[in-house]
Coordinates of C-alpha atoms and ligand atoms in Angstrom, one line a residue:
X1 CA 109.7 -5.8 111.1
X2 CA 112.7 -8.0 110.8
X3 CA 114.1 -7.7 107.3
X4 CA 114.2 -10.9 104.9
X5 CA 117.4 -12.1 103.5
X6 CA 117.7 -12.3 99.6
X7 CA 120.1 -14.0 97.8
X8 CA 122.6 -13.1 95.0
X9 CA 124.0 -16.0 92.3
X10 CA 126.5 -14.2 90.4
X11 CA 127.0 -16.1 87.1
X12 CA 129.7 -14.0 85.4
X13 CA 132.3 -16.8 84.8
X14 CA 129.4 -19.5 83.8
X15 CA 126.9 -17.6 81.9
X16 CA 129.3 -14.5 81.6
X17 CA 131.9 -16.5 79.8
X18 CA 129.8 -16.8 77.1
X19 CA 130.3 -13.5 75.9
X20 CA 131.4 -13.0 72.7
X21 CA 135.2 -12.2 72.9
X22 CA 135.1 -12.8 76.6
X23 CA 137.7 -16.1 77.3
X24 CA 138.6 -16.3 81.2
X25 CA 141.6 -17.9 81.6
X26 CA 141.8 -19.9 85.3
X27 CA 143.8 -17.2 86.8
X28 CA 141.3 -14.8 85.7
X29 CA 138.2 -16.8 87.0
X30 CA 140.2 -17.4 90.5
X31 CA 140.7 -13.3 90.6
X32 CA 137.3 -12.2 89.6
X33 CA 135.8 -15.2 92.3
X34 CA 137.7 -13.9 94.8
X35 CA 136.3 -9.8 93.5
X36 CA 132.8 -11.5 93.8
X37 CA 133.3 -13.3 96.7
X38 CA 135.0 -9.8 98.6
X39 CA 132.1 -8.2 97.6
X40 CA 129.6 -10.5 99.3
X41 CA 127.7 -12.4 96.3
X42 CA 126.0 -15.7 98.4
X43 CA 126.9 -17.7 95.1
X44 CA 129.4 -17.6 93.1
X45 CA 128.9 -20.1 89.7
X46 CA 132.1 -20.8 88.3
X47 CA 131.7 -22.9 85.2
X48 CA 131.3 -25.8 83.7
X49 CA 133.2 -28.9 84.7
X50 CA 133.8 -31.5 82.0
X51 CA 133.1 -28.7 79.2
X52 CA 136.6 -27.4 79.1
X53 CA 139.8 -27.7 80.5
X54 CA 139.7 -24.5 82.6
X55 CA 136.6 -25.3 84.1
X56 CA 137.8 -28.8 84.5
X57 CA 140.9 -27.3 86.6
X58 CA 138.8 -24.7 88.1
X59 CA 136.9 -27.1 90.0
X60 CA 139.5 -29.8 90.3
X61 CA 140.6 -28.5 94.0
X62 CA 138.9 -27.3 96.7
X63 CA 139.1 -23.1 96.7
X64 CA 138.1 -21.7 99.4
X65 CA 135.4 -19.0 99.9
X66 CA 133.1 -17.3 101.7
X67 CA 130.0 -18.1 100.0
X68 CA 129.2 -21.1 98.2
X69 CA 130.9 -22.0 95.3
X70 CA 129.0 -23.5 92.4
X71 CA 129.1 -26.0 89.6
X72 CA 127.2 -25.8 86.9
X73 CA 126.0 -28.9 84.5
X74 CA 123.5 -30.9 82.9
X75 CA 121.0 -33.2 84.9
X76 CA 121.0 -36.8 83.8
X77 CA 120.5 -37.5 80.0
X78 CA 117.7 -39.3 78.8
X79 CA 117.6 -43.0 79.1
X80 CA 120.7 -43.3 81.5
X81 CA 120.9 -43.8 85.2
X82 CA 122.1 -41.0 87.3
X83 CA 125.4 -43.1 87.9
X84 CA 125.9 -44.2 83.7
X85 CA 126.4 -40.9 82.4
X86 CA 129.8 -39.3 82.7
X87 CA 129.1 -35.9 82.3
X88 CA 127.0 -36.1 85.6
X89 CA 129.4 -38.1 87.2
X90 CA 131.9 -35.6 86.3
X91 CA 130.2 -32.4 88.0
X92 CA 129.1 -34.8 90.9
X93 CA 133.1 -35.1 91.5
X94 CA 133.4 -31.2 90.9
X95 CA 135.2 -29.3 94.5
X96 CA 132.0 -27.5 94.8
X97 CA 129.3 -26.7 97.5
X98 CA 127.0 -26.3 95.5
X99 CA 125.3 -27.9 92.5
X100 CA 123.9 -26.0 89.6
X101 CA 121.6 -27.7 87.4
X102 CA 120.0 -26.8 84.2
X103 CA 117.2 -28.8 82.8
X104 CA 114.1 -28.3 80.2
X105 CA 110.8 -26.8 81.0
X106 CA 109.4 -26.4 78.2
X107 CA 107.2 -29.2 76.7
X108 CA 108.6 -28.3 73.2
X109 CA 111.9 -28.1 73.9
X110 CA 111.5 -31.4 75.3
X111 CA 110.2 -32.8 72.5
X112 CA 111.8 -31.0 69.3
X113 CA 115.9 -30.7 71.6
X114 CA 115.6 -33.1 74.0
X115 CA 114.1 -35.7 71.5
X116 CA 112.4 -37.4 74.9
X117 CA 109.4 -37.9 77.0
X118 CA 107.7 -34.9 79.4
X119 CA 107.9 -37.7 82.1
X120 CA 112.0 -39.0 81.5
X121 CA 112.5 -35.4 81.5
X122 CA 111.1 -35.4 85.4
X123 CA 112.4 -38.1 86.2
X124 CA 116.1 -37.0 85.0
X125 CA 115.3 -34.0 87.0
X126 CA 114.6 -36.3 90.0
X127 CA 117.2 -38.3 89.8
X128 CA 120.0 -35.5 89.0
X129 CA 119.1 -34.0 92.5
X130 CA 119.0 -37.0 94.0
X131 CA 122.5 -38.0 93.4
X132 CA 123.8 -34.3 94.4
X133 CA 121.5 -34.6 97.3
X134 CA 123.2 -37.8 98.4
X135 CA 126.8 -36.1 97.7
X136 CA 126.4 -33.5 100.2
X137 CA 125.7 -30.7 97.7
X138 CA 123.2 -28.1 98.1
X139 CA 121.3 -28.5 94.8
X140 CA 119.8 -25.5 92.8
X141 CA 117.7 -26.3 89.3
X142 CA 117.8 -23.9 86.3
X143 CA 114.4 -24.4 84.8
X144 CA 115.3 -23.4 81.3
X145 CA 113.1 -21.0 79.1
X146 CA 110.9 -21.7 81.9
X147 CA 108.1 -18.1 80.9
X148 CA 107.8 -19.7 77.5
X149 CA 107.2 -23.1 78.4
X150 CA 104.4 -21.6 81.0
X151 CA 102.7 -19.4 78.7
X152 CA 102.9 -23.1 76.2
X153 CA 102.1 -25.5 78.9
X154 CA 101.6 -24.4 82.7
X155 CA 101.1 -27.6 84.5
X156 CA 104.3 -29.1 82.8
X157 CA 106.5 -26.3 83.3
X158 CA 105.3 -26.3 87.2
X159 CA 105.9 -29.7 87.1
X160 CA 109.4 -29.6 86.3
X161 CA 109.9 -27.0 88.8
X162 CA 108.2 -28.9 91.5
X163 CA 110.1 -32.1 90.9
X164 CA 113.2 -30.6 92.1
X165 CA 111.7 -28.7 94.8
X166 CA 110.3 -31.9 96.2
X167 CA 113.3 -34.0 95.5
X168 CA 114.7 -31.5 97.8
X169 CA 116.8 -29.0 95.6
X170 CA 117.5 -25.8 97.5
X171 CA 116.5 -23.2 94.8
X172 CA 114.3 -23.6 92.0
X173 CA 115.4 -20.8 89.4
X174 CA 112.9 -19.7 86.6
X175 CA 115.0 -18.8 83.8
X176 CA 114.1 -16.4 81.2
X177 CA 116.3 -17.6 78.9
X178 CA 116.0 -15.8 75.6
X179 CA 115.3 -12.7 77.4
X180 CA 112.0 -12.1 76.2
X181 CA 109.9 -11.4 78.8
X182 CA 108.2 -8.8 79.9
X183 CA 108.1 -7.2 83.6
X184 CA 104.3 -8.0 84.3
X185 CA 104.4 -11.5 83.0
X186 CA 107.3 -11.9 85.2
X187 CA 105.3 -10.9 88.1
X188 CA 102.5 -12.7 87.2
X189 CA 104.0 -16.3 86.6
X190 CA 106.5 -16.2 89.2
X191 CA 103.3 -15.1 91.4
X192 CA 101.4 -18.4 90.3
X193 CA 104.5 -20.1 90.8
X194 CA 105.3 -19.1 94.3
X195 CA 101.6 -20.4 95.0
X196 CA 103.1 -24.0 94.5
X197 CA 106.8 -23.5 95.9
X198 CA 107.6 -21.5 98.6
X199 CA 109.3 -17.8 97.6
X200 CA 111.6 -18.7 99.7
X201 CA 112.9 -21.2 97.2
X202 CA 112.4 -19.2 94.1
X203 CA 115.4 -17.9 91.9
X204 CA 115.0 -15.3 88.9
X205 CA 117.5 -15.7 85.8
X206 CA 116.9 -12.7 83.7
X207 CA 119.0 -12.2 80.0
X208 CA 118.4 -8.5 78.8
X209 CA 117.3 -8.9 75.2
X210 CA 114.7 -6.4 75.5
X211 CA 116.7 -4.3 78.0
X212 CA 114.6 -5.6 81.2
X213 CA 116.7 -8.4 82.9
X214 CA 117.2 -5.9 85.8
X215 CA 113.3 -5.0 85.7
X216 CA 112.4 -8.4 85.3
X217 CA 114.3 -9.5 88.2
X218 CA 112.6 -7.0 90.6
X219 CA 109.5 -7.7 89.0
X220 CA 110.1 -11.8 90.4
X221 CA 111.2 -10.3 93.8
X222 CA 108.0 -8.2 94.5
X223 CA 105.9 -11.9 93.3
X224 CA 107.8 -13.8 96.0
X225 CA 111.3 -14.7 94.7
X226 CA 114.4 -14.5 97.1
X227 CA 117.4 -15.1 94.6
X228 CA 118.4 -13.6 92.1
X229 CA 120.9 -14.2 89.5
X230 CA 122.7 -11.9 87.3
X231 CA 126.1 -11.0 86.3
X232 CA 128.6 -8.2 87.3
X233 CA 127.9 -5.3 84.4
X234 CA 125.6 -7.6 82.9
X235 CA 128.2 -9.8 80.7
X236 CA 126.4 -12.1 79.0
X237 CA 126.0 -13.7 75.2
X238 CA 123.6 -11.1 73.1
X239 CA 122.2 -8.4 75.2
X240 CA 124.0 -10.0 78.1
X241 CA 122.3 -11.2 81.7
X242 CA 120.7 -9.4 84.7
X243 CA 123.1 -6.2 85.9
X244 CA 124.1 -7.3 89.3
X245 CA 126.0 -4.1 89.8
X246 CA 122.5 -2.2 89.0
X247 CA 120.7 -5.0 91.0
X248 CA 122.7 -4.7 94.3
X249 CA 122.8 -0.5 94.8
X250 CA 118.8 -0.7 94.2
X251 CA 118.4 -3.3 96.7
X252 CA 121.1 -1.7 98.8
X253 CA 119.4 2.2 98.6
X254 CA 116.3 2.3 97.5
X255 CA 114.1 1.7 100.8
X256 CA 111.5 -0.1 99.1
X257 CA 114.2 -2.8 99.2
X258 CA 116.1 -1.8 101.7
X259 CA 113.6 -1.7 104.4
X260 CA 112.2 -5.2 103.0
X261 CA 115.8 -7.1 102.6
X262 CA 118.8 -7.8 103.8
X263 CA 121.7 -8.8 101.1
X264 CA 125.3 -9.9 101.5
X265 CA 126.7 -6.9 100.2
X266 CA 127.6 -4.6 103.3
X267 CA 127.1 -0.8 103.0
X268 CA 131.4 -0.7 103.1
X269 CA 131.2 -3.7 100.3
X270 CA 129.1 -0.9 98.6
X271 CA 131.5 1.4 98.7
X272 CA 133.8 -0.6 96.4
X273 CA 131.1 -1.3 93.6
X274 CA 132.7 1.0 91.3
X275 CA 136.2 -0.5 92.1
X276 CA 134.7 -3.5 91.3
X277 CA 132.9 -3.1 88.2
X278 CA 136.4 -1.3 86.6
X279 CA 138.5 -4.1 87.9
X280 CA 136.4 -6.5 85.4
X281 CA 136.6 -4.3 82.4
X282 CA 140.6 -4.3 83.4
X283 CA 140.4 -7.7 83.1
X284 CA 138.6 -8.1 80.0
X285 CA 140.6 -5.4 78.6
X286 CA 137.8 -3.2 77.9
X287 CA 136.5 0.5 78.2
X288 CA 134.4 0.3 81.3
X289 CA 130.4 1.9 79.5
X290 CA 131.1 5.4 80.6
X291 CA 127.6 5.7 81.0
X292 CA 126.6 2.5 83.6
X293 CA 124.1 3.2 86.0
X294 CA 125.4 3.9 89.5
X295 CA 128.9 3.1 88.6
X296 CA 129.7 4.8 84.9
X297 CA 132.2 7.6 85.0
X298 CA 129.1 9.9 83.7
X299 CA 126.3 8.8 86.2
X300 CA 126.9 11.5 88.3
X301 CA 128.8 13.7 86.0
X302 CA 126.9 17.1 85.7
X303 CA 127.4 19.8 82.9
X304 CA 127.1 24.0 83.4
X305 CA 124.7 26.0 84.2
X306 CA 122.3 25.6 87.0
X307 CA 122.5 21.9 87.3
X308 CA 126.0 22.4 88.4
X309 CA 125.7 25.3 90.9
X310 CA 122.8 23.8 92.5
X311 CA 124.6 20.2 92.7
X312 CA 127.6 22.4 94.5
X313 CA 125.4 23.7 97.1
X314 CA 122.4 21.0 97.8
X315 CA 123.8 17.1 96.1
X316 CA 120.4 15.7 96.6
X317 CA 118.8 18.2 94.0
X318 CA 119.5 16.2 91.2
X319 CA 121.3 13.2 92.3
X320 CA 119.2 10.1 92.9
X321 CA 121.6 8.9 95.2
X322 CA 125.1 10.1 96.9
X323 CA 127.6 8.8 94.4
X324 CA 130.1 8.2 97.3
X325 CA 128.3 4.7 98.8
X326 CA 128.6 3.3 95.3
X327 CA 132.0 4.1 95.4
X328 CA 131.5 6.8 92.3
X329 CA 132.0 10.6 92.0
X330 CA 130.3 13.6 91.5
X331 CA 131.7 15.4 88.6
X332 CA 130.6 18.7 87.9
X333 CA 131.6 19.7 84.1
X334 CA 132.1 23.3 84.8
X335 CA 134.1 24.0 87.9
X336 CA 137.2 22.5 89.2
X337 CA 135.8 22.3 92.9
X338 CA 135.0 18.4 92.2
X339 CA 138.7 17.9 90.7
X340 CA 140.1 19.6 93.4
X341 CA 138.0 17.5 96.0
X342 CA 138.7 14.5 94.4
X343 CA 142.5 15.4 94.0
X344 CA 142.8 16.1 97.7
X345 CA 141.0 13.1 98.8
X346 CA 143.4 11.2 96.5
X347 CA 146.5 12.6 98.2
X348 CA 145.1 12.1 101.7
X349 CA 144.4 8.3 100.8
X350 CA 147.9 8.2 99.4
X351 CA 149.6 9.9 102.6
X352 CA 150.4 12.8 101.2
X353 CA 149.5 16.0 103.3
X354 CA 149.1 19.0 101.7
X355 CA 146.6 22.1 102.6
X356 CA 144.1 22.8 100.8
X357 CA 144.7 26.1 99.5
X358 CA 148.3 24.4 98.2
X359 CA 148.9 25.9 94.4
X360 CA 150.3 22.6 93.5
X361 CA 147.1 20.9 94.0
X362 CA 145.6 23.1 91.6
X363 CA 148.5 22.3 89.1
X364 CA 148.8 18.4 89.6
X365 CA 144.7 18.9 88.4
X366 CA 145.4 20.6 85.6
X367 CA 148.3 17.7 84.9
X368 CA 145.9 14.8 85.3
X369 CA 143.8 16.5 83.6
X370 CA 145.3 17.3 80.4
X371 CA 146.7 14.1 80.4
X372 CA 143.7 12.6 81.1
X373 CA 142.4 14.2 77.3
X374 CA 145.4 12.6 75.6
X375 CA 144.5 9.2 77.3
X376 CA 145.8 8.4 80.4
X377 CA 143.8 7.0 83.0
X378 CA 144.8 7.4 86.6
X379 CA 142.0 6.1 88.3
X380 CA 143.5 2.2 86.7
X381 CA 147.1 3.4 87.3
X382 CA 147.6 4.2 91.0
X383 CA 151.3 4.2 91.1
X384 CA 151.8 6.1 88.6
X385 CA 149.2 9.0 89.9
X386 CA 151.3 9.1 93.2
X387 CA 154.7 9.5 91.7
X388 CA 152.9 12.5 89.7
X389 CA 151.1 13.9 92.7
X390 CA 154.6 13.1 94.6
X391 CA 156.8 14.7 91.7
X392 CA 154.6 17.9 92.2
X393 CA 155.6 18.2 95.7
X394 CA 159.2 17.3 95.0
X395 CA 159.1 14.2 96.7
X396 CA 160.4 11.5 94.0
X397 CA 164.5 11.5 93.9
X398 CA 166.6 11.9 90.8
X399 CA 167.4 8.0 90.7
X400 CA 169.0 7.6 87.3
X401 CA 168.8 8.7 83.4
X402 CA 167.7 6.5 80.7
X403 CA 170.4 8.0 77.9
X404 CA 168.8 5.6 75.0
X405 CA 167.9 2.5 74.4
X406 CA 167.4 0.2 71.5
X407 CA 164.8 -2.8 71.0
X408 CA 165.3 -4.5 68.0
X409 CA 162.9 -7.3 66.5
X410 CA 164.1 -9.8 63.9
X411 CA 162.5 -12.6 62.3
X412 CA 164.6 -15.2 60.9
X413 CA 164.9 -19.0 60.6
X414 CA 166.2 -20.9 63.1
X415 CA 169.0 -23.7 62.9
X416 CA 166.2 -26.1 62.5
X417 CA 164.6 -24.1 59.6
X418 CA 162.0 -22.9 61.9
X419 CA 161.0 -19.2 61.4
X420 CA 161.6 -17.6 64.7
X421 CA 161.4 -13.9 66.0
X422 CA 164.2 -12.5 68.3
X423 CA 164.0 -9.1 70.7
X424 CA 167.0 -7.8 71.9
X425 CA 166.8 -4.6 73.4
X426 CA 170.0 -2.1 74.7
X427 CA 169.8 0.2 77.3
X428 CA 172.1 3.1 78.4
X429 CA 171.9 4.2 82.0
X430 CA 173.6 7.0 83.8
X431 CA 173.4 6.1 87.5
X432 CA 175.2 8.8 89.5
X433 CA 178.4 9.0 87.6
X434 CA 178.2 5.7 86.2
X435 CA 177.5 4.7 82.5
X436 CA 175.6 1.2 82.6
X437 CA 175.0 -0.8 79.2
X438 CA 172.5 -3.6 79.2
X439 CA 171.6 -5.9 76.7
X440 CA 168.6 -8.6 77.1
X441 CA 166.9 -10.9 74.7
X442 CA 163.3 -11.3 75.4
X443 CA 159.8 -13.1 74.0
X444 CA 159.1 -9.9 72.3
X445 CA 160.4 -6.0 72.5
X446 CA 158.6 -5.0 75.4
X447 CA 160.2 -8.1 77.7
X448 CA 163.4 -7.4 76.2
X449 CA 163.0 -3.9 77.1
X450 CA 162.1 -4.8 80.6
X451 CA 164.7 -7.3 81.2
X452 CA 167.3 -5.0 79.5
X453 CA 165.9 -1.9 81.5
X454 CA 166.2 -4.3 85.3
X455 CA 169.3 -6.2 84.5
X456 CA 171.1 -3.5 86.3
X457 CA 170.4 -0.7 87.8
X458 CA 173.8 -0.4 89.7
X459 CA 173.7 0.9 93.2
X460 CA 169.8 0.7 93.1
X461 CA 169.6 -2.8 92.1
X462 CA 169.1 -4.2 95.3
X463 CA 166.1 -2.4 96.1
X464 CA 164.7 -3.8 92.4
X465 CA 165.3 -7.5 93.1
X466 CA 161.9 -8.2 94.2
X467 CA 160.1 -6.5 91.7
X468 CA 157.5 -8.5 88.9
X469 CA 155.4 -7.8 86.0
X470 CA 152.2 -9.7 86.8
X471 CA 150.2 -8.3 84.1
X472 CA 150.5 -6.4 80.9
X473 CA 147.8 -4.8 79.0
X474 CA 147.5 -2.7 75.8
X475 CA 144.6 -0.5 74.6
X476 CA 144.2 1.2 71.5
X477 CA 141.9 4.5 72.1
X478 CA 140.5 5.9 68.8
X479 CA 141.8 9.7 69.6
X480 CA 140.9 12.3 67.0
X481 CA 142.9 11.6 64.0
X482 CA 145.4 9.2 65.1
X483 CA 145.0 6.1 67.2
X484 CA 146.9 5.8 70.4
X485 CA 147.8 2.8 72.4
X486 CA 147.6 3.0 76.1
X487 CA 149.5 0.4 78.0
X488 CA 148.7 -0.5 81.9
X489 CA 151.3 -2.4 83.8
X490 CA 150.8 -4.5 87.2
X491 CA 153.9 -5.1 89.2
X492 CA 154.3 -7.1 92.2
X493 CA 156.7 -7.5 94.4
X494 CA 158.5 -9.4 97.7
X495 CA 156.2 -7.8 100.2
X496 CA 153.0 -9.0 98.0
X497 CA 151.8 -5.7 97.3
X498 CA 150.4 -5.3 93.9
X499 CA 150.3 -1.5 91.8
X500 CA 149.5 -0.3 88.3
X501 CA 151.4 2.0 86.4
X502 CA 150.6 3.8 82.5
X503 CA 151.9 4.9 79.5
X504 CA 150.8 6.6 76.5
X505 CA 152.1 7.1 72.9
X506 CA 151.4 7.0 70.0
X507 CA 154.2 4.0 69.8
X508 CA 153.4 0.9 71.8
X509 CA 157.3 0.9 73.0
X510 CA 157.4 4.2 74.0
X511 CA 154.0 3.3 76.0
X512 CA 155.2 0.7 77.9
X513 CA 158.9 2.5 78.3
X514 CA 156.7 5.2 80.4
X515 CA 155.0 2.5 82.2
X516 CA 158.0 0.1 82.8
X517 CA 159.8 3.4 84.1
X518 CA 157.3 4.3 87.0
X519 CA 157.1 0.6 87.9
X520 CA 160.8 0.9 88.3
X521 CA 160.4 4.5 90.2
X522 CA 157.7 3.7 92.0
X523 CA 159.4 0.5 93.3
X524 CA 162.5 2.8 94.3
X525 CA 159.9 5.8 96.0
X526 CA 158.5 2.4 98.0
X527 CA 161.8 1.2 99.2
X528 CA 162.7 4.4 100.6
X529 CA 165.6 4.5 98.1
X530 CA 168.2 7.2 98.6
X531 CA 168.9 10.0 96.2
Ligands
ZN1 ZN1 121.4 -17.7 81.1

């Protein structure tokens, strides 16, 4: 039987942005659309145009992607035409393909919000896809807190919902949005509903205020539905939206799925859920939620006893799936076999050959690992793992000695009587037999470091030229008795490749000194720099 395709609306940077403490600035929004887009999402809802500037300039040119980018707005307000009311106009203007829109459903909010009539609200609904229709847009409608207005009023809520299906909108999505319903009244409505609208042309919106957007969202697919939205680890305001990355392995590996629908996501796009999932947290600066289904650093992790020895001699015992096509590991508490396993494949994705039975592999474990406990975190910091694994097997040259350095922060007022703060940092090098003294200002001790640290490397400065700081971030981890900050550095350079390096300390200086040095080494190691 030929499989039916379903349809994934990611929603992380419109509904996702409202998180609390989640602000995406545009050049994180273009990097996690293009994550989204790379994994194979058929939608990917970008914002809000007209409701702030980033959305604004989000949508303001055309970006290009795979699926189909979408803008999210308002329909028509009350009492205006489609073509008087700016906010409409606005998102009608927005680079998008696709049109997003979200309108009442239920009678009350209509009423007591809305302060309107059940019939301007369908005709608002009417005439907002209209006008998208007629812009080339393919229209979707967000039928808001659409389960309680149908347990309220059903013919009205199906009313609204079939105004934009006959006005031609592509998807009409029933929105659960205060999260509180229940998995067999989301079968059951959206099973009434799909009596009236094709399934086919039936989205689910799920929020997880009682801990079942991803239940509720299969529970609208086995009624009929063929889209659902959701959000990558569920990022959402209060309890946060559907899960996509628990949606999409579930639709991807369980077979009651599987063998029912095809997805965008691609087995190899599987692969690179975990990736994914961490690359967001990076973003957001946050601990990824060690226990996430599928892709939590725990979700196949193991502890002794028989558990363990079992898992090392038959996986599927007590693992629901093969961590590996979710891009996860096994980790098995007791032995080392996983960390060895894990360290090998590392060092055979990095280039590095080295047998099995190699003592060092057993030793640059034990490294990552107790470094690891004190708060590094190689799986974010790439670069700096190889130069590790590579220092091991004596493969990093001795390039040059930081003998000190100095930053120094002072806060004074300027000549215009404006209180300023100044960074100046000095740096002593010995690079071969030269001494090398820099000196840099910068906005702020680390950038004076930095600057101070690449203003010259002497005979090596030529392979440094290219090299960037693209991002900087700093964690504080609560460890034991003291806190300590973990910094994580992106550096770029001329050739466009991008890599990660870490430090760790107790002082945030002496963090990012550790991380600005393996950017610099690692850079150096890249260029094939001689000793
Ligand atoms: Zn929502």
């Amino acid at each position: 039987m030929p499989r039916e395709r379903l349809y994934l609306f990611d929603t992380t940077l419109r509904d996702g942005a409202q998180t609390n403490g989640v602000d995406f600035t545009l050049a994180d929004k273009l990097a996690i659309a293009e994550l989204l887009d790379d994994l194979g999402v058929d939608y990917v809802e970008a914002g809000y145009p007209g409701a702030n500037p980033i959305d604004t300039s989000f949508f303001s040119e055309r970006r290009e992607l795979r699926g189909k980018l979408t803008a999210f707005g308002m329909t028509r307000r009350p009492g205006r035409s489609a073509s008087n009311d700016p906010g409409l106009v606005a998102l009608l203007e927005a680079q998008a393909d696709a049109i997003c829109f979200v309108a009442k459903s239920w009678d009350y909010h209509v009423r007591v919000a809305l302060e309107t009539t059940e019939e301007e609200n369908l005709a608002s609904i009417r005439d907002s896809v209209r006008a998208a229709k007629a812009k080339g847009r393919e229209v979707l409608l967000d039928c808001e807190h659409f389960f309680d207005g149908y347990k309220a009023k059903p013919a009205y809520a199906l009313a609204c919902a079939q105004a934009a299906y006959e006005e031609g909108a592509r998807w009409v999505v029933l929105c659960d949005t205060n999260g509180g319903a229940l998995p067999h009244e989301v079968e059951r409505i959206v099973g009434e509903v799909c009596k009236n609208i094709p399934g086919s042309h039936v989205g689910i919106h799920a929020h997880n205020d009682t801990e079942q957007a991803v239940a509720n969202s299969f529970a609208a697919v086995r009624a009929g539905a063929r889209q659902i939205q959701g959000t990558l680890n569920g990022l959402g305001e209060r309890c946060g939206n559907a899960n996509l990355t628990s949606i999409i392995p579930t639709l991807k590996l369980k077979a009651e799925y599987s063998d029912q629908f095809d997805i965008g996501v691609t087995d190899e796009k599987l692969h690179g859920l975990t990736r994914v999932s961490h690359a967001l947290d990076e973003i957001l600066n946050r601990a990824p939620d060690r226990h996430a289904p599928y892709v939590g650093e725990s979700a196949f992790a193991t502890k002794a006893g028989i558990h363990a020895s079992a898992i090392v001699k038959e996986p599927a015992t007590y693992e629901h799936v093969a961590p590996e096509l979710v891009g996860n590991r096994r980790k098995l508490l007791i032995s080392d076999q996983s960390g060895r396993s894990n360290v090998l494949a590392e060092l055979e994705r990095i280039g590095l050959a080295v047998d099995r039975s190699d003592h060092r592999v057993m030793r640059l474990l034990d490294e990552v690992k107790e470094r690891e406990a004190i708060g590094y975190a190689y799986e974010a910091a790439d670069a700096s793992f190889e130069l590790l694994a590579r220092r091991m097997l004596g493969q990093v040259p001795h390039y040059f000695d930081v003998e000190k350095f100095d930053v120094n922060v002072e806060q004074r007022l300027n000549a215009k009587g404006e209180r300023v703060s100044v960074s100046q940092a000095v740096v002593k090098l010995r690079v071969g037999d030269e001494d090398l003294i820099s000196v840099a200002e910068g906005n702020g001790p680390v950038n004076a470091l930095d600057v101070a640290l690449r203003k010259d490397l002497g005979k090596y400065q030529k392979f440094i030229t290219g090299l960037e700081l693209t991002d900087y971030r700093v964690r504080i981890l609560n460890g034991g008795t003291q806190a300590v900050t973990r910094v994580l550095i992106e550096s770029a350079d001329e050739t466009g490749e991008h890599w990660t390096t870490i430090g760790v300390s107790s002082n945030i200086i002496d963090a990012s000194f550790q991380a600005l040095m393996d950017s610099i080494v690692y850079k150096l190691v890249k260029s094939g720099a001689p000793a």
